[in-house]
Structures are given as structure tokens and as C-alpha cells.
CSV table of C-alpha atoms in Angstrom, one decimal:
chain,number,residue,atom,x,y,z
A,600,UNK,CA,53.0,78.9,86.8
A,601,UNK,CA,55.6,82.0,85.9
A,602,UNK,CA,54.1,83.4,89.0
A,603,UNK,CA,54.5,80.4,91.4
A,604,UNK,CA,58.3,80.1,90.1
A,605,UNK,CA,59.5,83.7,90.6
A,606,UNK,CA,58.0,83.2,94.0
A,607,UNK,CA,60.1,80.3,95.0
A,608,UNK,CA,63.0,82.5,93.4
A,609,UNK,CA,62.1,85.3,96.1
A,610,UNK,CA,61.9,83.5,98.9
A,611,UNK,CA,65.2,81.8,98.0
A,612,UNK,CA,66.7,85.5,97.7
A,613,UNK,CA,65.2,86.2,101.0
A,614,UNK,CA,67.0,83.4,102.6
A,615,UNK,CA,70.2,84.6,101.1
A,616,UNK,CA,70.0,87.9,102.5
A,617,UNK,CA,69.1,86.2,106.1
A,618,UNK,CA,72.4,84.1,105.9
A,619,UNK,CA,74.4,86.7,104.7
A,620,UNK,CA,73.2,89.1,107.6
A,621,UNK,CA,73.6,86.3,110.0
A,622,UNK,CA,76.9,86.9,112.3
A,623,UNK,CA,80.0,84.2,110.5
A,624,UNK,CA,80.7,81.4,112.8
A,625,UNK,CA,84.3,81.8,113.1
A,626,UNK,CA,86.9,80.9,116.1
A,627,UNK,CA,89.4,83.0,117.7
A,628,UNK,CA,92.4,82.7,115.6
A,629,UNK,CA,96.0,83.8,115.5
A,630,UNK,CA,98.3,84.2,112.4
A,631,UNK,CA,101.3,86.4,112.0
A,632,UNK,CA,102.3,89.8,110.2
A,633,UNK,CA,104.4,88.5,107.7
A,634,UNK,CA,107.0,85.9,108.8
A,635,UNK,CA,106.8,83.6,112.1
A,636,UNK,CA,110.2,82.2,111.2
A,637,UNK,CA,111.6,79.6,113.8
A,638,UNK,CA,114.3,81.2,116.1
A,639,UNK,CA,113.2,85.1,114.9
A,640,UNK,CA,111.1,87.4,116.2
A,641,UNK,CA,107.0,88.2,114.6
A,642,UNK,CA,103.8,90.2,115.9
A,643,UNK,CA,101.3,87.7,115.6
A,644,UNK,CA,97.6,89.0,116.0
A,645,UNK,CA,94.9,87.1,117.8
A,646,UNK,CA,91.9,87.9,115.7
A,647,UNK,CA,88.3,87.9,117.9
A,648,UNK,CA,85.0,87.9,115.9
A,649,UNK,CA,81.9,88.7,118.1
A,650,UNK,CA,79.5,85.4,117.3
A,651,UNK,CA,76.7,86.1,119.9
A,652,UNK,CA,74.1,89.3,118.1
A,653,UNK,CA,72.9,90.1,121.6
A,654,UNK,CA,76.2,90.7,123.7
A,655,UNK,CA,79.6,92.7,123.3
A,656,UNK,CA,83.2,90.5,123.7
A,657,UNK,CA,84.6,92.6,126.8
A,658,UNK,CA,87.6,90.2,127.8
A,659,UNK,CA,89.8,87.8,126.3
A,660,UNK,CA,92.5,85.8,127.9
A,661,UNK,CA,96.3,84.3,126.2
A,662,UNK,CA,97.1,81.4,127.6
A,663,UNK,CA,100.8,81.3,126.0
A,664,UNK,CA,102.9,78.4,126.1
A,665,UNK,CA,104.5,76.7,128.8
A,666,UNK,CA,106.3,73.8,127.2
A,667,UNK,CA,107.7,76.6,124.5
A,668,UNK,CA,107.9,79.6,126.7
A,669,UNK,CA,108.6,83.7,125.1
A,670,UNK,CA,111.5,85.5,126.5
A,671,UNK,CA,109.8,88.7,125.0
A,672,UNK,CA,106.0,89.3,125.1
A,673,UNK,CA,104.9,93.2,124.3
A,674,UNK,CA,101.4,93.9,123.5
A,675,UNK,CA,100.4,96.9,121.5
A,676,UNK,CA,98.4,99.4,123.5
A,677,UNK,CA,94.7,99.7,122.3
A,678,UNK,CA,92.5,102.0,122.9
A,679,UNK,CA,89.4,101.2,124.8
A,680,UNK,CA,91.3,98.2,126.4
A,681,UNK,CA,93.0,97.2,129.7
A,682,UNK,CA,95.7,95.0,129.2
A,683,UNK,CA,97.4,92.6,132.0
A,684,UNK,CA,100.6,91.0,131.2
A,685,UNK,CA,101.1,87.6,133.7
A,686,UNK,CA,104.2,86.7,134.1
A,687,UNK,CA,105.6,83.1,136.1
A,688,UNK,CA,108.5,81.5,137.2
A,689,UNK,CA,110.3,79.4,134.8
A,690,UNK,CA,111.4,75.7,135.6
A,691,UNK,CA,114.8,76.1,133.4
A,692,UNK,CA,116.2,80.0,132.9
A,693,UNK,CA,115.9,81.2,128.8
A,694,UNK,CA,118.8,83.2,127.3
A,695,UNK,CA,118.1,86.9,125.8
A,696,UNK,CA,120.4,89.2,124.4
A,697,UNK,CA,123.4,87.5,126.5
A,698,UNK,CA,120.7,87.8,129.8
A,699,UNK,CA,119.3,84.7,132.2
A,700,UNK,CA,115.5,85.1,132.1
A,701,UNK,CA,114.2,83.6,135.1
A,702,UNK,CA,110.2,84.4,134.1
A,703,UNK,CA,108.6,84.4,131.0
A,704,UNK,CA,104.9,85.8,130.5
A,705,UNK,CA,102.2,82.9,130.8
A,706,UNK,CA,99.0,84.9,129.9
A,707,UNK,CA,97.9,88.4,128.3
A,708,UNK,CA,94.4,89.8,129.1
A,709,UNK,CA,92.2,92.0,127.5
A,710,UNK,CA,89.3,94.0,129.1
A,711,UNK,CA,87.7,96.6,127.6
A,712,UNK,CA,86.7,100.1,129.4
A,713,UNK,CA,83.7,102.5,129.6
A,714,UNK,CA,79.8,101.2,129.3
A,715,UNK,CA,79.7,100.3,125.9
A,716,UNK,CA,83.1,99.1,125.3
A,717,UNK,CA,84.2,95.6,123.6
A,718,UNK,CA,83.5,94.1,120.2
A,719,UNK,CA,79.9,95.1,119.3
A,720,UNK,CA,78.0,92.5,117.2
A,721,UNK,CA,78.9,92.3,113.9
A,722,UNK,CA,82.0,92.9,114.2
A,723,UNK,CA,85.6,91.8,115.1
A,724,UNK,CA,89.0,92.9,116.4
A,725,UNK,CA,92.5,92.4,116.2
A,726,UNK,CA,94.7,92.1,119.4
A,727,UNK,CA,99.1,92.7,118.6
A,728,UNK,CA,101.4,90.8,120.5
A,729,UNK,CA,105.3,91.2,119.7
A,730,UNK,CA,106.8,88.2,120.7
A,731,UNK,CA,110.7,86.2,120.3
A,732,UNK,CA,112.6,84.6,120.2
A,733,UNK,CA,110.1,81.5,118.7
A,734,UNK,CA,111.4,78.2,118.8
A,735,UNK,CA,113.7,76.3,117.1
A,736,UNK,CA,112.7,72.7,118.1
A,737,UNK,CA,108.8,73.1,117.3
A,738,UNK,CA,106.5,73.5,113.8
A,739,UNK,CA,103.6,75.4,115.8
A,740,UNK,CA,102.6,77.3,118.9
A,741,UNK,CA,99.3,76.8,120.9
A,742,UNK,CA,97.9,79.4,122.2
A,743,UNK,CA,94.6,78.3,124.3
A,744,UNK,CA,91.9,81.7,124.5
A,745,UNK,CA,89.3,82.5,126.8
A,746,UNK,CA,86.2,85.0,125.3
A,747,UNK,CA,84.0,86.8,127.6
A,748,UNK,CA,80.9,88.5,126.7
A,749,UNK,CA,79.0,91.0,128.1
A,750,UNK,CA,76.3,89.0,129.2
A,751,UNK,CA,78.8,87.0,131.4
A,752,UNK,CA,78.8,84.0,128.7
A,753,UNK,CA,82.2,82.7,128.6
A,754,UNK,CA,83.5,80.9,125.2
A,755,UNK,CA,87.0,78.8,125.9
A,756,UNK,CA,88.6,77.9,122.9
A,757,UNK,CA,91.3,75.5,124.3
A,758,UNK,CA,90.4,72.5,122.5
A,759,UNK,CA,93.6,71.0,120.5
A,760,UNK,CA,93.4,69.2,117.4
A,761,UNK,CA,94.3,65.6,117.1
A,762,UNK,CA,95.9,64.2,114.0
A,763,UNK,CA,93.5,62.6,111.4
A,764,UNK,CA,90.6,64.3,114.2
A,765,UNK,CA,87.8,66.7,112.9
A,766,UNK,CA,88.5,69.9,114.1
A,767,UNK,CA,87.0,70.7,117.3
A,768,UNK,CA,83.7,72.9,118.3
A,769,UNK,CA,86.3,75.1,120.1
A,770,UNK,CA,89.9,74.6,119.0
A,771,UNK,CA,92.3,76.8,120.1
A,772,UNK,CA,94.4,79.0,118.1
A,773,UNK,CA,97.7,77.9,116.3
A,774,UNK,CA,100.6,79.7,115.1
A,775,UNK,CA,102.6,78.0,112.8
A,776,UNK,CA,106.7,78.6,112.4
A,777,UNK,CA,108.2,78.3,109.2
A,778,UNK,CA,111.6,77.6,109.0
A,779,UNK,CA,114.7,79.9,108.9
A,780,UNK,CA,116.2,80.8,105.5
A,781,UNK,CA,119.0,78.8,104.2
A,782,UNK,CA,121.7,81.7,105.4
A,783,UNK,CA,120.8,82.0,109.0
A,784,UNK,CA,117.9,84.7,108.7
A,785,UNK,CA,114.6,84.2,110.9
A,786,UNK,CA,112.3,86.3,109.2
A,787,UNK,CA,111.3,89.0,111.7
A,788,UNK,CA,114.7,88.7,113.3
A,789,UNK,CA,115.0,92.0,115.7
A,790,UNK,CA,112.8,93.1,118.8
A,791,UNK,CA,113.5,96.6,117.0
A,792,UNK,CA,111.9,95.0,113.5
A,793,UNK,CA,108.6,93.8,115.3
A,794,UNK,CA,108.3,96.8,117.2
A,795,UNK,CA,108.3,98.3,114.1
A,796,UNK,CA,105.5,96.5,112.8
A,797,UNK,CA,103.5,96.5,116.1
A,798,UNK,CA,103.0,99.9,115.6
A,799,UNK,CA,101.1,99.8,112.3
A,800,UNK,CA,99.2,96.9,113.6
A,801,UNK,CA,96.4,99.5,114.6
A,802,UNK,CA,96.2,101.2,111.4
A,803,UNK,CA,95.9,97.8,110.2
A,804,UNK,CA,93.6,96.6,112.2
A,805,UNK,CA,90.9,99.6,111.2
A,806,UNK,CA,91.5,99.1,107.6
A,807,UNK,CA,91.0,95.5,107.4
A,808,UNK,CA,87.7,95.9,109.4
A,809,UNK,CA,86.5,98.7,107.3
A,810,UNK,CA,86.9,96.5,104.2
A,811,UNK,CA,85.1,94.0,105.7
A,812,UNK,CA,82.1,95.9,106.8
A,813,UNK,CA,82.2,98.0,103.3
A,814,UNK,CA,82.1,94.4,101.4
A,815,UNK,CA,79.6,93.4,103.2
A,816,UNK,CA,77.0,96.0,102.7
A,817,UNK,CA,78.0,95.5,99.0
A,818,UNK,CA,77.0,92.2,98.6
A,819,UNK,CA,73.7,93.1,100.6
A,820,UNK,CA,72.3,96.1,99.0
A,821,UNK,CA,72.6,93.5,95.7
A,822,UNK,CA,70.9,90.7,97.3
A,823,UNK,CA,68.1,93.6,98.3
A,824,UNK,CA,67.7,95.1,94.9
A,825,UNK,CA,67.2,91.7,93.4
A,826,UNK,CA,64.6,90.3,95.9
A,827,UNK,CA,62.5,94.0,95.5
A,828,UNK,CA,62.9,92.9,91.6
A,829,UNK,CA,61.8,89.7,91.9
A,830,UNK,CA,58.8,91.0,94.7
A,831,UNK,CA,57.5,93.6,91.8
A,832,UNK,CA,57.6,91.1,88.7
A,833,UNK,CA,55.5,88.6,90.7
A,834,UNK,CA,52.9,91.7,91.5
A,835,UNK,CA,53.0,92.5,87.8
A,836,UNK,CA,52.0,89.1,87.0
A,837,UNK,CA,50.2,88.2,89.4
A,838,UNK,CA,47.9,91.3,88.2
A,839,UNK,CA,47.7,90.4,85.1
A,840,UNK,CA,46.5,87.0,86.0
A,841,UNK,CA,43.5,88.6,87.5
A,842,UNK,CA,42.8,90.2,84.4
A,843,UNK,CA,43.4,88.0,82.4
A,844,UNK,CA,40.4,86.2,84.8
């Protein structure tokens, strides 16, 4: 009977390690470095997990804004990616630095380079954008994505959430803007300030993914000493029950 329960236990374990070596089913997302303060200037990053286990990510495509367009759109250079920056004609001319800006930049892409370039399985990456001045007349910013995998499989996550809806199989990403401080600051209020932090994005970027992978194997190599524990008790009595026989 000891037997037959530390079984179950095992094949329970087992499971667990399955799940937890089983790629997270996460969406493309964006959130912000710090502050996205309405009227300021932020570097937001557009975080892409790889969800297929058979296929690399090699493209993604920012849709940004139209009804809330960006006067100022700079992507970080990354290594192993070509980056296009779209730019279109604006219906009513935005105001930067005391200039008329006539365009405004209406999608980013990503491609990677080289045979074996992309976002492997497993893992995920983390695209900069510097961008300002946010508005002042909205809460949040929608930003719909395309993926592209290397297998040609195309993943749009342009879905926007309704109020009192359940979330979407495929919602696109969403920055919200908190306000500006009571005496006039907007957070991230330079270009020169978020330039400045789009240039440790990278270093960033590596770290957070090396925690993430390190964690991982952690909690793993656990789950796989406990099931081999559980695999030689049940031999040990499972022995002795023949024995004992």
C-alpha cells in the first residue's frame, strides 16, 4: 500500500517537472523603465517570449499609435537585429522642441540576421524603444504586435480589451501613463534622460534573462532530485515486498 502511494507521489513529481519544462504561455507585452508619466518622456520595452518549442521568433512588428501619435521614436540598436523605423504623414502637425512635426513613426520592425538568429525556444527578449512626448489627454497607449516565427507561423496580438471583457487569446500590448507630479515634473522628462536609460537597456536585458534561465534550472534540478528519491524508495520497498513473499 506504502508502495502504491509513493508511486502516485512520483508520477505527480513527474508531471511537475513536465509543466515546469513546458515553454510559459505568455503574450507580447510592453511596460516601461521606471516612469511612463503623462506629457514626459520613458523607454518602454516590448518584451517577446518564444511560445512555439520547434521554431525561433525572427520578426516582430510595432504598430504605434495613430490616434496618440510620438513625436520622438528611437530604438536601441541590438545586436543580431535589423531594425526599420516607418514613418507617415500626420493629419494635424505635433509640436517638438518649438518645431512643426509633419510625420510621426507608425511602426518599428524587428528582423533578426544570420541562420540561426531570433529568439530560440525557451527563451525571451527585450526590444527598447525611447519615445515622447506621451500624452496628456490619455491613461494608456496601444500598441498592436505582430510575431513571426521561423517556421513562417505568424502570431498577431492586436486584440484590444473591452471593459468587464475576459482578456483576449491575443490582446495586444498596453502601456499605461501615470500622471505628472503635482509640480509640473513628467517622470522621464528629457529625450537626453531616456537616452540615457536606453543605453543600459541591453545590459538589462541580458541580466534579467540570465536570472530567469538560472531560476529556472533551480527549481528543476529540485523537482529532479526529489522524483529520483521517490523512484528509489518505491524500489526499496517494492523489494522488500518480494521478500517479505
Amino acid at each position: 500500500m506504502k508502495a502504491s502511494r509513493l508511486a502516485a507521489t512520483g508520477a505527480v513529481a513527474a508531471t511537475a517537472v513536465v509543466v515546469l519544462s513546458s515553454p510559459a504561455f505568455a503574450h507580447v507585452s510592453v511596460a516601461a523603465e521606471g516612469t511612463a508619466a503623462k506629457g514626459g518622456y520613458a523607454v518602454v520595452d516590448f518584451k517577446v517570449p518564444n511560445e512555439r518549442d520547434n521554431a525561433s521568433t525572427t520578426k516582430l512588428e510595432v504598430n504605434f499609435p495613430a490616434d496618440h501619435p510620438l513625436a520622438s521614436v528611437m530604438p536601441e540598436p541590438m545586436p543580431g537585429w535589423k531594425i526599420e523605423v516607418t514613418k507617415s504623414k500626420l493629419a494635424k502637425p505635433l509640436e517638438l522642441h518649438g518645431e512643426q512635426i509633419t510625420e510621426a513613426v507608425s511602426k518599428v520592425t524587428w528582423t533578426a540576421t544570420g541562420k540561426d538568429g531570433g529568439i530560440r525556444p525557451g527563451y525571451f527578449e527585450k526590444f527598447p524603444v525611447s519615445v515622447g512626448a506621451l500624452p496628456e489627454d490619455a491613461d494608456e497607449l496601444v500598441f498592436k504586435a505582430i510575431q513571426t516565427y521561423s517556421n513562417k507561423e505568424v502570431v498577431r496580438w492586436i486584440e484590444v480589451q473591452e471593459d468587464g471583457a475576459e482578456e483576449p487569446e491575443t490582446p495586444a500590448p498596453v502601456l499605461a501613463l501615470s500622471a505628472a507630479s503635482e509640480d509640473g515634473h513628467h517622470g522621464s522628462t528629457t529625450a537626453e534622460e531616456a537616452d540615457a536609460k536606453t543605453e543600459n537597456a541591453a545590459a538589462t536585458t541580458e541580466a534579467a534573462a540570465g536570472d530567469s534561465s538560472d531560476t529556472t534550472a533551480r527549481v528543476l534540478g529540485v523537482v529532479g532530485i526529489a522524483v529520483g528519491a521517490l523512484g528509489v524508495a518505491y524500489g526499496v520497498l517494492a523489494g522488500r515486498r518480494r521478500n517479505d513473499a
